[in-house]
Amino acid sequence: MENNRKAVLELSQLTLSFGGLKALTEVSFSLFERELLAVIGPNGAGKTSVLNCITGYYHPQEGDILYDGRSIIRLPVHRRAALGLARTFQNVALFDGLTTLENIIAARHIQLKPNPLTGALYFGPELKKEISHRRVVEDIIDFLEIQSIRKKVVGNLPYGQRKRVELGRALAMEPKVLLLDEPMAGMNPEEKEDMARFIIDVFEEKEISIVLVEHDMELVMDISDRIVVLDWGRVIADGPPQEIAVDPKVIRAYLGD
Amino acid sequence: MPLPSGIYNVTYKEDMAILRTWCHWVWLIAFLAFLALIPAFATRSQLNTLITIACSVIAVHGLNLLTGYCGQISMGHSAFVAVGAYTSAIFCNNLGFSFWIAMPLAGLSAGLAGLVFGGPSLRVKGFYLAITTLGAQFIILFVIIHLPSLTGGVRSLDVPPPSLFGYLIETDYSYYYLAMPMAVITTYLVKNISRTGVGRAFVAIRDNDLAAEGMGIALFYNKMLAFFLGCFFAGISGSVYAHYLQTINIEYFTLMDSIWYLAMLIVGGLGQTMGPIFGVIFMVVLRNLIMETAPLISRAVPVLGIEFGAAMSLVVLGLVIMFFLVFEPRGLAHRWEIIKTKFRLYPFPY
């Protein structure tokens, strides 16, 4: 079934090392259109490193990354974002000095194309532009049910809400591929359920592909279409959840011999 | 921002406006009218102080964009003010340009100088960048001193007063009507820059540069833009100040002045439009107060000597910065917001 679907993102033979330490070794997998792919693995397996390579924070020594059939390995982070790659961070990376609203509208940078001259004058077209983007952002705020914290400075918000704002910020970029780095880490079961619901809603409504890095196995098995398992920087399994759950290599990686 | 009870925003435009109630408009118009009427009753020395305040406000607004919003600490801001002042003077003296053309050119040249010294911000940040910009302070002054044919070197350089429709703007009285509107316009422009896309990109870079990059914000371009805009306003300030003094000297643009600018910004509040205004007024008034009381004190206690005034202003500057960093780290502008909110919501707590 996967063969006749178009791959949005193709990682081939990615190798990344920091000095003598090999973080990733020949990692290859694809993300297909309209797919929710989960990347799992024990601590230190290289899950976040993979995301950092895709978004451009890390520069792998070998291998290539194709996005829509085009190599993006040489593009800087902000250019990759402009192509439609949005991500959230494992340790929430919000703009603490801005309000929820401003955080999300700041992520409209690509669509807004700010200009200091028209911005300084603020009349006419600039005001219209601000309002039109405000409308988009308000839709996202409604969608994530964070209306009550719209004008609160995010630095003072509780953890669960900060994670939600971060998801909103990624959505504001209107991405084609959404990379979520442990969106449910450190949440209580109720918050986790909320977040899972938002992720599924996003996946179904916005027609995008999602890469989900997550620790919670039960949840990953529930919501993902396909799972890639990493261990010690290598892909050890790649397949639908039912197969992964019984894969002896995966069980060994998690439980030991 | 909490609104008084009974006031609701119906459109996004209303919600984003700075002035939202008729009361705001009344206050603003009253304040502007008051500013316009000041020369009718102020003395010459008071006008002098106000013009100095207006010029510093323009410069500190620039520093606020660069340091307050974008988080790129600049320790060489007065050097960029000097670039503006000298550019403006040279264009007027040597090429016979009018002030109204020389002033924007002064801003541009200071902005370009800012781009040159902003380059290292791609690689270094925080404390290290501060030291790099310290280099700007020394290099720019070095260049000015060693180009005596253009700048007069260490000697003073005469600057012609600006003229408008054949009328020379050279008295404190008339110059007030040039400097103060410039400060008001700058405030308006900076406020708008800070609340639209560019300002948000700056704050994003300040708060989390990695995440900002991931949002598609090009770090280097935006940092350079911050340097350009920040130094542009420094240049404008330098030009306005030079044409007021009608003579400029390298002594007016020392490292100490750069530190005063930073101190004004810290006292007023980083990253807030009202910050530079409060900070500059506070610091200039404080400095004048010291300068006036110091001779009285040194006369009463002769042991202190006549240098007491200059020394005292440095001591007080240090103490004030320490006081603000400890007790009011977000500056006077933040305190002002708290007071306004309390007043607006009275008698309810929220």
XYZ file of C-alpha atoms in Angstrom:
607
model
C 0.000 0.000 0.000
C 2.847 2.347 0.815
C 4.520 1.931 -2.527
C 1.875 3.738 -4.509
C 1.825 6.704 -2.143
C 4.025 9.700 -2.689
C 6.834 10.238 -0.207
C 6.949 13.778 1.199
C 10.124 13.314 3.108
C 12.825 10.795 2.334
C 15.813 10.227 4.563
C 18.537 8.184 2.970
C 21.611 6.866 4.727
C 21.864 9.717 7.247
C 24.995 9.484 9.333
C 25.638 12.015 12.046
C 28.485 12.021 14.511
C 29.675 14.425 17.157
C 33.411 13.935 17.331
C 33.845 10.248 17.980
C 30.255 9.686 19.045
C 27.976 8.339 16.350
C 24.492 9.692 16.948
C 22.957 8.307 13.760
C 24.186 5.539 11.509
C 22.759 5.149 8.021
C 19.245 6.105 9.004
C 16.798 5.752 6.128
C 13.046 6.015 6.167
C 10.303 7.851 4.324
C 7.298 9.830 5.347
C 4.388 9.453 2.964
C 1.675 11.929 2.153
C -1.127 12.094 4.713
C 0.635 9.767 7.085
C 1.092 9.876 10.834
C 4.480 8.354 11.404
C 5.777 7.718 14.882
C 9.467 7.542 15.667
C 10.173 5.654 18.871
C 13.161 4.257 20.625
C 14.841 4.047 24.021
C 16.543 7.097 25.538
C 19.482 8.297 23.502
C 18.433 6.353 20.434
C 18.699 9.443 18.254
C 15.051 10.390 17.816
C 15.555 14.105 18.427
C 18.743 14.010 16.356
C 16.694 12.798 13.406
C 14.285 15.719 13.821
C 17.196 18.122 14.159
C 18.674 16.798 10.925
C 15.358 17.147 9.115
C 14.843 20.726 10.298
C 18.462 21.669 9.704
C 19.825 22.288 13.198
C 22.273 19.412 12.781
C 24.307 18.773 9.699
C 24.752 15.063 9.033
C 28.126 14.071 7.620
C 26.644 11.658 5.118
C 23.316 10.948 3.510
C 20.605 13.038 1.987
C 17.168 14.353 2.845
C 14.636 14.761 0.075
C 11.585 16.925 0.561
C 9.042 16.645 -2.237
C 11.744 14.967 -4.282
C 14.171 17.823 -3.786
C 17.313 17.679 -1.677
C 17.151 20.081 1.251
C 20.320 18.976 2.987
C 22.148 22.215 2.197
C 19.325 24.608 3.078
C 19.510 26.613 6.326
C 16.853 26.142 8.997
C 14.674 29.113 8.067
C 14.542 28.162 4.389
C 13.381 24.663 5.288
C 10.688 26.200 7.480
C 9.557 28.291 4.528
C 9.176 25.121 2.462
C 6.620 23.806 4.934
C 8.506 22.006 7.684
C 7.274 22.998 11.130
C 8.315 21.523 14.432
C 7.777 21.663 18.145
C 10.561 21.209 20.640
C 11.109 18.652 23.350
C 11.774 21.315 25.959
C 9.163 23.913 25.096
C 10.871 26.677 23.128
C 8.396 29.537 23.164
C 9.118 33.243 22.979
C 8.672 33.875 26.683
C 8.370 37.648 26.463
C 5.401 37.547 24.087
C 1.769 36.708 24.746
C 0.113 33.568 23.418
C -1.395 35.567 20.598
C 1.902 37.203 19.687
C 3.733 33.884 19.841
C 1.392 32.329 17.347
C 1.264 35.364 15.085
C 5.074 35.549 15.182
C 5.057 32.149 13.520
C 3.153 33.687 10.604
C 6.454 35.293 9.630
C 6.713 33.309 6.397
C 3.239 34.292 5.207
C 3.390 37.820 6.637
C 6.658 38.849 4.988
C 7.140 41.799 7.332
C 8.508 45.035 5.981
C 9.972 47.570 8.417
C 8.888 50.562 6.330
C 5.215 49.757 5.949
C 5.268 48.354 9.468
C 6.531 51.630 10.886
C 3.701 53.542 9.226
C 0.996 50.977 10.030
C -1.630 52.589 7.802
C -3.942 50.928 5.284
C -2.494 47.762 3.769
C -0.305 46.985 6.765
C -3.267 47.187 9.127
C -5.332 44.981 6.799
C -2.485 42.498 6.670
C -2.244 42.402 10.456
C -5.992 41.854 10.754
C -6.082 39.072 8.172
C -3.307 37.193 9.951
C -4.943 37.858 13.271
C -8.030 36.089 11.932
C -6.018 32.988 11.040
C -4.380 32.991 14.446
C -7.715 33.330 16.209
C -8.950 30.233 14.358
C -5.968 28.317 15.685
C -6.598 29.631 19.186
C -10.221 28.472 18.966
C -9.144 25.125 17.615
C -6.731 24.512 20.494
C -9.132 25.916 23.075
C -6.676 28.421 24.493
C -8.891 31.514 24.263
C -8.565 32.214 27.967
C -4.797 32.636 27.792
C -4.820 34.629 24.562
C -3.304 37.740 26.106
C -1.202 36.121 28.804
C 2.571 36.240 28.581
C 3.593 32.644 27.877
C 6.552 32.762 30.248
C 4.115 32.507 33.164
C 1.865 29.742 31.814
C 1.762 26.212 33.198
C 3.609 23.511 31.286
C 0.638 21.829 29.630
C -0.621 25.082 28.188
C 2.810 26.046 26.981
C 2.981 22.789 25.032
C -0.378 23.598 23.513
C 0.723 27.089 22.524
C 3.760 25.551 20.895
C 1.572 23.269 18.822
C -0.453 26.331 17.845
C 2.690 28.117 16.814
C 3.694 25.240 14.565
C 0.199 25.148 13.040
C 0.328 28.867 12.296
C 3.122 28.164 9.853
C 0.639 26.202 7.712
C 3.111 23.354 7.387
C 2.980 20.446 4.988
C 4.972 18.329 7.405
C 4.611 18.694 11.132
C 7.399 17.346 13.322
C 6.372 16.858 16.925
C 9.128 16.184 19.427
C 7.573 14.511 22.459
C 4.436 16.671 22.570
C 3.120 14.735 25.557
C 6.250 14.481 27.661
C 5.676 15.401 31.279
C 1.903 15.668 31.000
C -0.728 14.075 33.167
C -3.049 11.494 31.513
C -5.801 14.038 30.987
C -3.528 16.531 29.260
C -2.069 13.699 27.211
C -5.504 12.740 25.981
C -6.278 16.322 25.050
C -3.025 16.600 23.161
C -3.606 13.293 21.360
C -7.051 14.521 20.334
C -5.550 17.751 18.969
C -2.921 15.844 17.027
C -5.527 13.555 15.470
C -7.753 16.537 14.674
C -4.879 18.375 13.061
C -3.972 15.304 11.090
C -7.490 14.835 9.808
C -8.515 18.441 9.232
C -5.404 20.074 7.876
C -4.382 17.264 5.538
C -0.738 17.208 6.515
C 1.839 14.568 7.309
C 3.072 14.234 10.849
C 6.227 12.815 12.365
C 5.617 12.106 16.024
C 8.456 11.379 18.405
C 6.993 9.971 21.587
C 7.712 7.759 24.548
C 4.213 6.696 25.490
C 3.943 3.345 23.663
C 0.262 2.806 24.237
C -0.592 6.143 22.703
C 1.768 5.724 19.790
C 0.286 2.305 18.996
C -3.163 3.858 19.075
C -2.759 6.848 16.819
C 0.060 6.215 14.367
C -0.191 4.687 10.901
C 3.357 3.444 10.887
C 6.223 3.275 13.337
C 9.961 3.614 12.877
C 12.027 2.257 15.750
C 15.499 3.598 16.436
C 18.105 2.074 18.683
C 21.671 3.307 19.075
C 21.262 5.552 16.052
C 20.086 2.811 13.704
C 16.661 1.986 12.323
C 15.854 -1.449 13.689
C 12.244 -1.725 12.582
C 9.818 0.061 10.280
C 6.225 -1.014 9.883
C 2.615 -0.777 11.050
C 1.970 -0.793 14.824
C 0.727 -4.400 14.917
C 3.996 -5.645 13.458
C 6.167 -3.428 15.631
C 4.455 -4.627 18.804
C 5.568 -8.199 18.190
C 8.906 -7.500 16.515
C 11.588 -9.386 18.488
C 14.262 -6.747 17.732
C 12.077 -3.984 19.154
C 11.267 -5.996 22.246
C 14.954 -6.667 22.724
C 15.819 -2.980 22.342
C 13.318 -1.998 25.010
C 13.631 -4.873 27.427
C 17.162 -6.102 26.827
C 18.156 -9.688 26.091
C -4.098 44.801 28.712
C -7.191 44.796 30.897
C -9.908 47.207 29.896
C -12.150 49.138 32.231
C -15.457 47.415 32.772
C -18.077 48.087 30.151
C -15.634 48.361 27.282
C -15.483 45.498 24.836
C -13.550 44.998 21.654
C -15.792 44.070 18.792
C -13.293 43.987 15.952
C -9.674 42.934 15.714
C -8.831 46.444 14.635
C -10.225 47.797 17.885
C -8.414 45.137 19.839
C -5.083 46.017 18.260
C -5.416 49.790 18.509
C -3.179 51.668 20.921
C -5.828 54.238 21.743
C -9.074 52.538 22.551
C -11.292 54.881 24.480
C -12.128 58.530 24.012
C -10.310 59.068 27.269
C -7.061 57.875 25.692
C -7.506 60.352 22.871
C -8.186 63.201 25.276
C -5.056 62.401 27.256
C -2.925 62.114 24.151
C -4.144 65.349 22.637
C -3.803 67.142 25.946
C -0.272 65.840 26.306
C 0.740 66.854 22.793
C -0.822 70.270 23.268
C 1.101 70.636 26.500
C 4.329 69.698 24.704
C 3.581 72.287 22.037
C 2.898 75.002 24.615
C 5.956 74.414 26.795
C 8.137 77.062 25.095
C 5.555 79.702 26.030
C 6.506 79.524 29.671
C 9.758 77.554 29.902
C 13.086 79.221 30.521
C 15.975 78.891 28.114
C 17.811 76.345 30.232
C 14.661 74.279 30.619
C 14.231 74.271 26.861
C 17.843 73.247 26.515
C 17.182 70.282 28.809
C 14.058 69.343 26.872
C 15.890 69.422 23.543
C 18.628 67.231 25.016
C 15.920 64.866 26.233
C 14.288 64.795 22.802
C 17.588 63.969 21.072
C 18.437 61.269 23.598
C 14.948 59.783 23.304
C 15.491 59.306 19.562
C 18.848 57.613 20.145
C 17.573 55.400 22.965
C 14.568 54.348 20.869
C 17.110 53.038 18.391
C 19.026 51.269 21.136
C 15.747 49.843 22.379
C 15.028 48.253 19.001
C 18.496 46.757 18.930
C 19.019 45.784 22.550
C 15.563 45.863 24.096
C 13.656 44.063 21.356
C 16.261 42.138 19.409
C 18.503 41.392 22.387
C 21.740 42.423 20.698
C 23.579 44.395 23.346
C 25.366 47.420 21.934
C 28.067 49.160 23.944
C 28.952 51.546 21.148
C 25.733 53.416 20.591
C 27.195 56.894 21.009
C 29.697 56.117 18.228
C 26.755 55.657 15.859
C 25.307 58.912 17.130
C 28.690 60.421 16.262
C 28.529 58.956 12.741
C 25.179 60.675 12.280
C 26.390 63.968 13.716
C 29.555 64.080 11.620
C 27.857 62.904 8.428
C 25.250 65.572 8.766
C 27.872 68.232 9.509
C 30.101 67.191 6.603
C 27.243 67.119 4.101
C 26.125 70.572 5.181
C 29.600 72.117 5.424
C 31.409 70.597 2.470
C 28.628 69.899 0.023
C 26.197 72.628 1.043
C 23.293 70.213 1.576
C 20.288 71.436 3.505
C 19.685 69.947 6.935
C 16.517 68.247 5.698
C 18.509 66.139 3.240
C 21.540 65.698 5.468
C 19.482 64.333 8.357
C 18.156 61.221 6.557
C 21.598 60.719 5.035
C 23.054 60.855 8.541
C 20.604 58.164 9.585
C 21.496 56.035 6.576
C 25.226 56.309 7.087
C 24.926 55.459 10.764
C 22.719 52.521 9.773
C 25.346 51.313 7.311
C 28.033 51.664 9.975
C 25.742 49.594 12.192
C 25.617 46.887 9.519
C 29.409 46.736 9.442
C 29.687 46.301 13.196
C 26.601 44.108 13.391
C 28.272 41.472 11.239
C 29.790 39.564 14.162
C 26.292 39.059 15.615
C 25.955 36.113 13.236
C 28.554 34.224 15.243
C 28.632 35.702 18.723
C 25.920 36.715 21.118
C 25.326 38.140 24.563
C 28.340 39.304 26.445
C 30.740 38.607 23.579
C 28.717 40.677 21.176
C 28.759 43.524 23.694
C 32.543 43.484 23.578
C 32.468 43.448 19.763
C 30.265 46.532 19.710
C 32.658 48.116 22.164
C 35.107 47.801 19.293
C 32.757 49.971 17.191
C 33.034 52.702 19.787
C 36.822 52.837 19.532
C 37.191 52.205 15.812
C 34.662 54.849 14.794
C 36.154 57.468 17.087
C 39.628 56.525 15.866
C 38.522 57.071 12.277
C 36.948 60.414 13.138
C 40.089 61.605 14.913
C 42.335 60.518 12.047
C 40.376 62.208 9.289
C 40.999 65.804 10.342
C 40.478 67.174 6.828
C 36.857 66.078 6.965
C 35.975 65.934 10.632
C 38.358 68.414 12.192
C 40.000 65.611 14.136
C 40.126 66.391 17.819
C 39.154 69.997 17.229
C 35.545 71.077 17.162
C 33.604 71.149 13.929
C 31.122 73.908 13.208
C 27.657 72.884 12.087
C 25.257 75.323 10.437
C 21.789 75.657 11.971
C 18.961 74.258 9.844
C 16.690 76.607 7.978
C 13.082 76.238 6.922
C 11.669 78.493 4.178
C 14.494 80.947 4.750
C 13.905 81.048 8.469
C 16.931 79.965 10.536
C 16.140 77.525 13.319
C 18.854 78.508 15.744
C 17.322 79.582 19.024
C 16.354 77.125 21.739
C 12.810 78.333 21.287
C 12.561 77.446 17.609
C 14.759 74.373 17.785
C 12.409 72.890 20.353
C 9.789 72.736 17.596
C 12.189 70.697 15.484
C 13.566 68.320 18.092
C 10.388 67.513 20.009
C 8.270 66.576 16.958
C 11.150 64.395 15.788
C 11.090 62.572 19.123
C 7.303 62.160 18.928
C 7.467 60.852 15.354
C 10.262 58.439 16.275
C 8.203 57.149 19.178
C 5.282 56.529 16.842
C 7.434 54.748 14.251
C 9.208 52.585 16.805
C 5.938 51.634 18.451
C 4.592 50.496 15.096
C 7.728 48.590 14.180
C 7.604 46.827 17.516
C 3.981 45.744 17.209
C 4.131 44.456 13.626
C 5.974 41.560 12.040
C 9.464 42.974 12.265
C 9.153 43.697 15.981
C 7.797 40.227 16.682
C 10.656 38.690 14.730
C 13.094 40.733 16.852
C 11.560 39.570 20.121
C 11.465 36.014 18.825
C 15.203 36.191 18.193
C 15.779 37.703 21.622
C 13.720 35.098 23.467
C 14.680 31.962 21.580
C 16.829 32.238 18.513
C 16.721 28.527 17.650
C 12.947 28.417 17.706
C 12.794 31.693 15.783
C 14.882 30.166 13.047
C 12.558 27.178 12.995
C 9.640 29.544 12.421
C 11.252 30.733 9.211
C 12.769 33.872 10.691
C 16.136 34.422 9.030
C 18.424 35.184 11.962
C 21.166 37.043 10.191
C 18.878 39.209 8.080
C 16.782 40.206 11.068
C 19.745 40.865 13.323
C 21.251 43.053 10.629
C 17.922 44.789 10.230
C 17.914 45.473 13.975
C 21.413 46.896 13.759
C 20.446 49.025 10.795
C 17.271 50.397 12.370
C 18.853 50.917 15.785
C 21.814 52.789 14.348
C 19.596 54.658 11.891
C 17.791 56.315 14.787
C 21.144 56.927 16.480
C 22.255 58.753 13.353
C 19.080 60.840 13.231
C 19.587 61.723 16.868
C 23.193 62.703 16.199
C 22.178 64.918 13.315
C 19.439 66.678 15.263
C 21.757 67.189 18.211
C 24.689 68.432 16.117
C 22.595 71.071 14.381
C 21.285 72.200 17.721
C 24.712 72.593 19.315
C 26.077 74.100 16.071
C 29.447 72.701 17.022
C 30.466 69.117 17.620
C 33.491 67.592 19.209
C 34.704 64.057 19.596
C 34.329 64.552 23.353
C 30.542 64.402 23.084
C 30.549 60.817 21.881
C 32.583 58.814 24.353
C 32.190 55.342 25.774
C 30.681 56.999 28.838
C 27.839 58.314 26.681
C 27.231 54.826 25.304
C 26.929 53.576 28.845
C 24.558 56.412 29.700
C 22.350 55.339 26.796
C 22.308 51.774 28.061
C 21.618 53.013 31.590
C 18.707 55.106 30.335
C 17.286 52.056 28.596
C 17.672 49.821 31.643
C 16.108 52.380 33.949
C 13.253 53.024 31.530
C 12.605 49.398 30.698
C 13.983 47.214 27.911
C 11.666 46.233 25.108
C 8.896 48.693 25.939
C 8.095 51.729 23.853
C 7.671 53.962 26.877
C 10.996 52.737 28.283
C 13.309 55.144 26.456
C 11.079 58.107 27.271
C 10.924 57.437 30.997
C 14.559 56.406 31.149
C 15.884 59.463 29.371
C 13.770 61.897 31.382
C 14.752 60.225 34.639
C 18.458 60.135 33.883
C 18.731 63.621 32.396
C 16.804 65.162 35.269
C 18.939 63.222 37.725
C 22.147 64.349 36.047
C 21.048 67.975 36.047
C 20.059 67.701 39.678
C 23.498 66.411 40.578
C 25.208 69.068 38.510
C 23.241 71.768 40.279
C 23.561 70.478 43.816
C 27.174 69.295 43.590
C 28.701 72.819 43.573
C 26.581 73.707 46.607
C 27.783 70.630 48.437
C 31.417 71.146 47.515
C 31.175 74.756 48.644
C 29.728 73.637 51.969
C 32.331 70.873 52.352
C 35.495 72.241 50.685
C 37.418 69.021 51.328
C 35.535 67.363 48.455
C 37.117 69.661 45.860
C 35.591 71.157 42.734
C 35.684 67.931 40.731
C 32.994 66.615 43.030
C 30.151 67.153 40.539
C 31.602 64.991 37.773
C 32.612 62.258 40.182
C 29.271 62.369 41.923
C 27.313 61.857 38.699
C 29.260 58.658 37.999
C 28.705 57.371 41.515
C 24.996 58.077 41.309
C 24.797 56.525 37.838
C 26.283 53.322 39.187
C 23.999 53.280 42.193
C 20.899 53.981 40.113
C 21.650 51.141 37.697
C 22.267 48.783 40.589
C 19.077 49.872 42.275
C 17.022 49.346 39.143
C 18.549 45.979 38.281
C 17.732 44.705 41.754
C 14.411 46.329 42.571
C 12.873 47.306 39.233
C 14.509 45.132 36.594
C 11.743 45.778 34.093
C 12.146 49.494 34.403
C 9.941 52.506 34.958
C 7.756 51.662 31.954
C 6.663 48.443 33.625
C 5.821 50.268 36.847
C 3.842 52.737 34.750
C 1.832 49.864 33.232
C 1.064 48.520 36.697
C -0.117 51.910 37.896
C -2.237 52.418 34.791
C -3.845 48.990 35.152
C -4.643 49.601 38.810
C -6.156 52.944 37.988
C -8.160 51.508 35.109
C -9.632 48.671 37.131
C -10.222 50.570 40.349
C -11.934 49.638 42.670
C -11.683 45.983 41.572
C -8.495 43.965 41.996
C -8.628 42.565 38.431
